[in-house]
PDB file of C-alpha atoms in Angstrom:
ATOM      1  CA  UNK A   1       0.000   0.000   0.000  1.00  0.00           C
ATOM      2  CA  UNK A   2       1.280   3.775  -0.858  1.00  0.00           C
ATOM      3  CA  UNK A   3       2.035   6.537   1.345  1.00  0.00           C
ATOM      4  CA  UNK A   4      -1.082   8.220   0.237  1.00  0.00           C
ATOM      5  CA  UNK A   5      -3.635   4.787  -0.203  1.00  0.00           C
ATOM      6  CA  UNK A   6      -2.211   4.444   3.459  1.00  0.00           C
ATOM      7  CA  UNK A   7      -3.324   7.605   4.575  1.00  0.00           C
ATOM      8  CA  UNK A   8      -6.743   7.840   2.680  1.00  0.00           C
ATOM      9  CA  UNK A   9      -7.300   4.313   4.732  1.00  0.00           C
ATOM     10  CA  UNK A  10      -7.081   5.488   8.025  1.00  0.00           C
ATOM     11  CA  UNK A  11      -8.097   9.032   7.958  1.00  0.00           C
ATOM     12  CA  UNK A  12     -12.295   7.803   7.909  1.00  0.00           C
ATOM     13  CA  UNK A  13     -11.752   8.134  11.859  1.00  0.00           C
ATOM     14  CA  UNK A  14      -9.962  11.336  11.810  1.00  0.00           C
ATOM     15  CA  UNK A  15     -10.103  14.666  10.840  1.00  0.00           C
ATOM     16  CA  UNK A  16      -9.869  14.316   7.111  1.00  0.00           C
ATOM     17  CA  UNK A  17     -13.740  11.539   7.553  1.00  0.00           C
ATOM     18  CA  UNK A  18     -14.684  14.548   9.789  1.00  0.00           C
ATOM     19  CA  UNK A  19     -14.640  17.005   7.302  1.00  0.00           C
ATOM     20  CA  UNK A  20     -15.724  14.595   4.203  1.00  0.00           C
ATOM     21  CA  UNK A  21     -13.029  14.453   2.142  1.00  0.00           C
ATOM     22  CA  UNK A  22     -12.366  12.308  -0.807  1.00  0.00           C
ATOM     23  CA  UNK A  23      -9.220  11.264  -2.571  1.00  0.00           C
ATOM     24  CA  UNK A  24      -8.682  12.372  -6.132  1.00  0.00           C
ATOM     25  CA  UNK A  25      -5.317  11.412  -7.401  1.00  0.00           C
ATOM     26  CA  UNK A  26      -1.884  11.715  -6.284  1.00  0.00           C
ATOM     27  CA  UNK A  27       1.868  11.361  -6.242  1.00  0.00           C
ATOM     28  CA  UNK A  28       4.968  12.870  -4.729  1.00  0.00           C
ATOM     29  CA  UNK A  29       4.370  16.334  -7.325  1.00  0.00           C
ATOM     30  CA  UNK A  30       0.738  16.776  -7.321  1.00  0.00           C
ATOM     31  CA  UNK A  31      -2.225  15.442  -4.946  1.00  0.00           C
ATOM     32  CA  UNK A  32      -5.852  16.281  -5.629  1.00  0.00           C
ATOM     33  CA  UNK A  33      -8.545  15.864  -2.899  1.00  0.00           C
ATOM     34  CA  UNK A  34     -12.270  16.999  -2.889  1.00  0.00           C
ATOM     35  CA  UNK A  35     -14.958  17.936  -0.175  1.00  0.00           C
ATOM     36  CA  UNK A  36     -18.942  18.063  -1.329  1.00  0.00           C
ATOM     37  CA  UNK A  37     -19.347  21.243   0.752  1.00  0.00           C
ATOM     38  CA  UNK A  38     -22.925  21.315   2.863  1.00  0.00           C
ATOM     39  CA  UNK A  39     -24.229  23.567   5.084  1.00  0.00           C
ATOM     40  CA  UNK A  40     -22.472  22.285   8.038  1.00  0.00           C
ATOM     41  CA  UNK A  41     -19.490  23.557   6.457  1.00  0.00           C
ATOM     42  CA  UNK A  42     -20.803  26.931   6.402  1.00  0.00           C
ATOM     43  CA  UNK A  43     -20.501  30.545   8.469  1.00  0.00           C
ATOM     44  CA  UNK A  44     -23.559  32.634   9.260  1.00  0.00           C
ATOM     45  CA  UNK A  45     -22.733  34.346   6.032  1.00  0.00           C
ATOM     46  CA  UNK A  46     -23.822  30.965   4.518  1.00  0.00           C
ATOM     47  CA  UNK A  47     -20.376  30.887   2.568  1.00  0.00           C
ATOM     48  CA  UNK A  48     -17.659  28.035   3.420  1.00  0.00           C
ATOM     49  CA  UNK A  49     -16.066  28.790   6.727  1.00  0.00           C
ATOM     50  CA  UNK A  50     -12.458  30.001   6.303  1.00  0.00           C
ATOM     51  CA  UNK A  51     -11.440  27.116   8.693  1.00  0.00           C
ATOM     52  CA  UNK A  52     -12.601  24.255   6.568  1.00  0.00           C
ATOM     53  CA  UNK A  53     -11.116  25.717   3.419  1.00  0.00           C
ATOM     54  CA  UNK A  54      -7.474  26.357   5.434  1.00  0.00           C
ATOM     55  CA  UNK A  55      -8.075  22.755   6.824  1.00  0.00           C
ATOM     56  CA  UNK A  56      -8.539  21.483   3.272  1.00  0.00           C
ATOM     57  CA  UNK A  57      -5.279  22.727   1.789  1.00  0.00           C
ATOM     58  CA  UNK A  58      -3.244  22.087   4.675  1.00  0.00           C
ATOM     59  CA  UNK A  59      -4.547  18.439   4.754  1.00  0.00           C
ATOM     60  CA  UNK A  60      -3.840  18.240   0.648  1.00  0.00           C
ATOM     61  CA  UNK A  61      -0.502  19.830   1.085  1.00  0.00           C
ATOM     62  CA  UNK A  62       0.601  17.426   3.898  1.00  0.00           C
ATOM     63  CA  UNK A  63      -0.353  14.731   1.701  1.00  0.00           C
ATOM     64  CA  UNK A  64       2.160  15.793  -1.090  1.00  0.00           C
ATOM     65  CA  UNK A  65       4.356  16.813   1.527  1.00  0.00           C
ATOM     66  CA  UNK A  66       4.790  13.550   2.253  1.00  0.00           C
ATOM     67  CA  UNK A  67       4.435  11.787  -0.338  1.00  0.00           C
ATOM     68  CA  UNK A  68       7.198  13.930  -2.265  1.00  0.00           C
ATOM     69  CA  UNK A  69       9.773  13.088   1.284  1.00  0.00           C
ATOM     70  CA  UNK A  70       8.416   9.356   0.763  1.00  0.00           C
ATOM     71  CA  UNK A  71       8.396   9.464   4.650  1.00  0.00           C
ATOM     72  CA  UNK A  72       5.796   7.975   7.219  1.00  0.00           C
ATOM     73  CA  UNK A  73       4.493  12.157   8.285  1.00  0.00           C
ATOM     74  CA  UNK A  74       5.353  15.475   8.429  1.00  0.00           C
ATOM     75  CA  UNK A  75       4.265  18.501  10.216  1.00  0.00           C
ATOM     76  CA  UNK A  76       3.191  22.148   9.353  1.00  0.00           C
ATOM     77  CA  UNK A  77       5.823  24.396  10.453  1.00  0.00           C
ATOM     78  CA  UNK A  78       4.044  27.581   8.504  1.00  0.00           C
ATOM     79  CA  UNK A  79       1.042  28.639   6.510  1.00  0.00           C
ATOM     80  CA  UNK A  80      -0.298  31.224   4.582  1.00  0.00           C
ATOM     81  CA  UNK A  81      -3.496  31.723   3.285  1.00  0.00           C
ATOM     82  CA  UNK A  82      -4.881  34.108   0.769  1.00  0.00           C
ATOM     83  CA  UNK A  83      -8.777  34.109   0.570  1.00  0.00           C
ATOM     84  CA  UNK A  84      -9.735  35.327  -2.887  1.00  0.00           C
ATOM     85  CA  UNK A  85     -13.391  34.518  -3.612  1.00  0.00           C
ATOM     86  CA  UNK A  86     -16.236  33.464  -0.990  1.00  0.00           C
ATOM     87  CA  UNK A  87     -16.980  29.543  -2.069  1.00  0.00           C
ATOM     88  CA  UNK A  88     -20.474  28.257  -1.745  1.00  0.00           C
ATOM     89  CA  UNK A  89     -21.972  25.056  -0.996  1.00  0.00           C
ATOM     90  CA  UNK A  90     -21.492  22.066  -3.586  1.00  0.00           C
ATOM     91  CA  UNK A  91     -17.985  20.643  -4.722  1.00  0.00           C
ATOM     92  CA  UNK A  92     -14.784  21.800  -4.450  1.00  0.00           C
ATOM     93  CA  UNK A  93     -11.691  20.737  -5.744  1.00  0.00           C
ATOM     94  CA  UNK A  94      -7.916  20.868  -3.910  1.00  0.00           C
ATOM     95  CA  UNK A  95      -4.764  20.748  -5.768  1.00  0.00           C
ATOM     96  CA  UNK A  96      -1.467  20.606  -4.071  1.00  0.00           C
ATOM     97  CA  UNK A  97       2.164  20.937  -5.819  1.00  0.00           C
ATOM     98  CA  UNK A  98       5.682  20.482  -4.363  1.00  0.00           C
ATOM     99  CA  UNK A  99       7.341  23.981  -4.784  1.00  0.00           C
ATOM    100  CA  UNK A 100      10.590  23.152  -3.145  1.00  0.00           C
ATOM    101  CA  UNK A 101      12.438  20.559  -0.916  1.00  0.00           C
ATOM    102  CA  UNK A 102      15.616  20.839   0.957  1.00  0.00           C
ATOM    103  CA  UNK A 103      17.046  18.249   3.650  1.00  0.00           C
ATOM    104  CA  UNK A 104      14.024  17.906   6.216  1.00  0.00           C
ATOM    105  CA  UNK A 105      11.780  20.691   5.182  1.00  0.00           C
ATOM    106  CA  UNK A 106       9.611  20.811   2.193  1.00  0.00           C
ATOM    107  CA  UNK A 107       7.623  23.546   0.850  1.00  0.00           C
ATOM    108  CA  UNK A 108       4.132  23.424  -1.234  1.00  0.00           C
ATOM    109  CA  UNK A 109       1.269  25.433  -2.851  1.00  0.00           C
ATOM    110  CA  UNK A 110      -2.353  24.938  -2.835  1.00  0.00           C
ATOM    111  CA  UNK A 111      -5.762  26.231  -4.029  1.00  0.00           C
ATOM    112  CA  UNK A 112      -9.429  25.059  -3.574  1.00  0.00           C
ATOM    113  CA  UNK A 113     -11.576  25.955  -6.621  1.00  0.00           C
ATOM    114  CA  UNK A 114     -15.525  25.085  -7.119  1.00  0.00           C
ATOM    115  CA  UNK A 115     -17.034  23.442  -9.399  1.00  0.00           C
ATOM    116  CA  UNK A 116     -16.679  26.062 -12.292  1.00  0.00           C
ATOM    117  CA  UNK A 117     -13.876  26.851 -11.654  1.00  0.00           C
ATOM    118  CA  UNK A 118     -13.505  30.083  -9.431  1.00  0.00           C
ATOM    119  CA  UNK A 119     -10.062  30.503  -7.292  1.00  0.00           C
ATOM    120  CA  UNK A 120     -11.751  30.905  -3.622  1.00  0.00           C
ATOM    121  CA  UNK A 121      -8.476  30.510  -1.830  1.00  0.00           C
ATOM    122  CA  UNK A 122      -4.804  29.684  -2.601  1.00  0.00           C
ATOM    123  CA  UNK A 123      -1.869  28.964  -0.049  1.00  0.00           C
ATOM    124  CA  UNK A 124       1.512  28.224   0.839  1.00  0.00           C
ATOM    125  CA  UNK A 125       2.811  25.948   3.479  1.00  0.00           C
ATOM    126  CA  UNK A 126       6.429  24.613   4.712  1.00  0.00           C
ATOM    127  CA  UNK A 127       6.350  21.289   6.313  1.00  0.00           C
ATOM    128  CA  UNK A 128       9.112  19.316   8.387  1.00  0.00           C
ATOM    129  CA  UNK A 129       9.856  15.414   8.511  1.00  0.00           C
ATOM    130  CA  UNK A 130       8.724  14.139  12.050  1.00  0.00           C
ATOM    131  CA  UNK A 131       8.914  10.526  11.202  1.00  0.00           C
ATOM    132  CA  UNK A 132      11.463   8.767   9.502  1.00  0.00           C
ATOM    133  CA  UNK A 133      10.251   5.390   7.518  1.00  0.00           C
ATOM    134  CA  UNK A 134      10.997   2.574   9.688  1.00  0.00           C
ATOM    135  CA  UNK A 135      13.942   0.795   8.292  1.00  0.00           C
ATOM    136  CA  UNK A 136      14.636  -3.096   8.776  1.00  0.00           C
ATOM    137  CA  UNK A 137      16.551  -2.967  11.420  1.00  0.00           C
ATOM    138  CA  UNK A 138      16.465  -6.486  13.035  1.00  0.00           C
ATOM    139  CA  UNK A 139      19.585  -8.485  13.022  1.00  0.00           C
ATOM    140  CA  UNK A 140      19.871 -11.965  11.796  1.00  0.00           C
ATOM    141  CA  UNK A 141      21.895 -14.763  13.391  1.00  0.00           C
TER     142      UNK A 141
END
């Protein structure tokens, strides 16, 4: 199982089931998730709370984040967000790209669009290696 099947698997009982994600595609340059937005998602304004959209990139980032390191995790060590146009209820659509790694730390960009296409939010996050993959490391004999 992949880095990314792997954590599509277990993240029903965690925050990413909370929220309703789904799984697009993905590799270690470019992961795409989704959310059908409802009105639970919402702010008295009736538009998609800020929150769930910052949640959504920073979950889509980690994934390429780590996928990209080909490590177990990684943790956000900094985010920005830029919110462009109020999104609505319905689906929208996360894309996540690699913008530049170096030793433990990687950096990525992300933006949530709706279904035709408008820009609601964009944002940049660095993320650090907190888990090495477990190596082998049993001897024989």
């Amino acid at each position: 199982m992949g880095i990314l099947d792997k954590m599509v698997a277990e993240g029903n009982g965690r925050f990413w089931g909370f929220l309703g994600c789904r799984f697009i595609k993905g590799d270690g340059e470019e992961v795409q998730i989704a959310l059908t937005a409802g009105e639970h998602h919402t702010n008295s304004m009736g538009i998609i709370h800020g929150g769930v959209l910052t949640s959504l990139m920073d979950q889509c980032m980690g994934m390429v984040a780590t996928a990209a390191m080909a490590v177990d995790s990684c943790v956000t060590t900094n985010l920005n967000v830029h919110f462009l146009a109020p999104m609505k209820q319905g689906e929208l659509i996360v894309t996540s790209t690699i913008l530049h790694q170096a030793g433990r730390s990687v950096t990525a960009q992300s933006e949530v669009r709706d279904a035709s296409g408008t820009l609601g939010c964009m944002a940049t996050a660095t993320f650090r290696i907190a888990r090495v993959k477990a190596q082998n490391t049993e001897s024989q004999g």
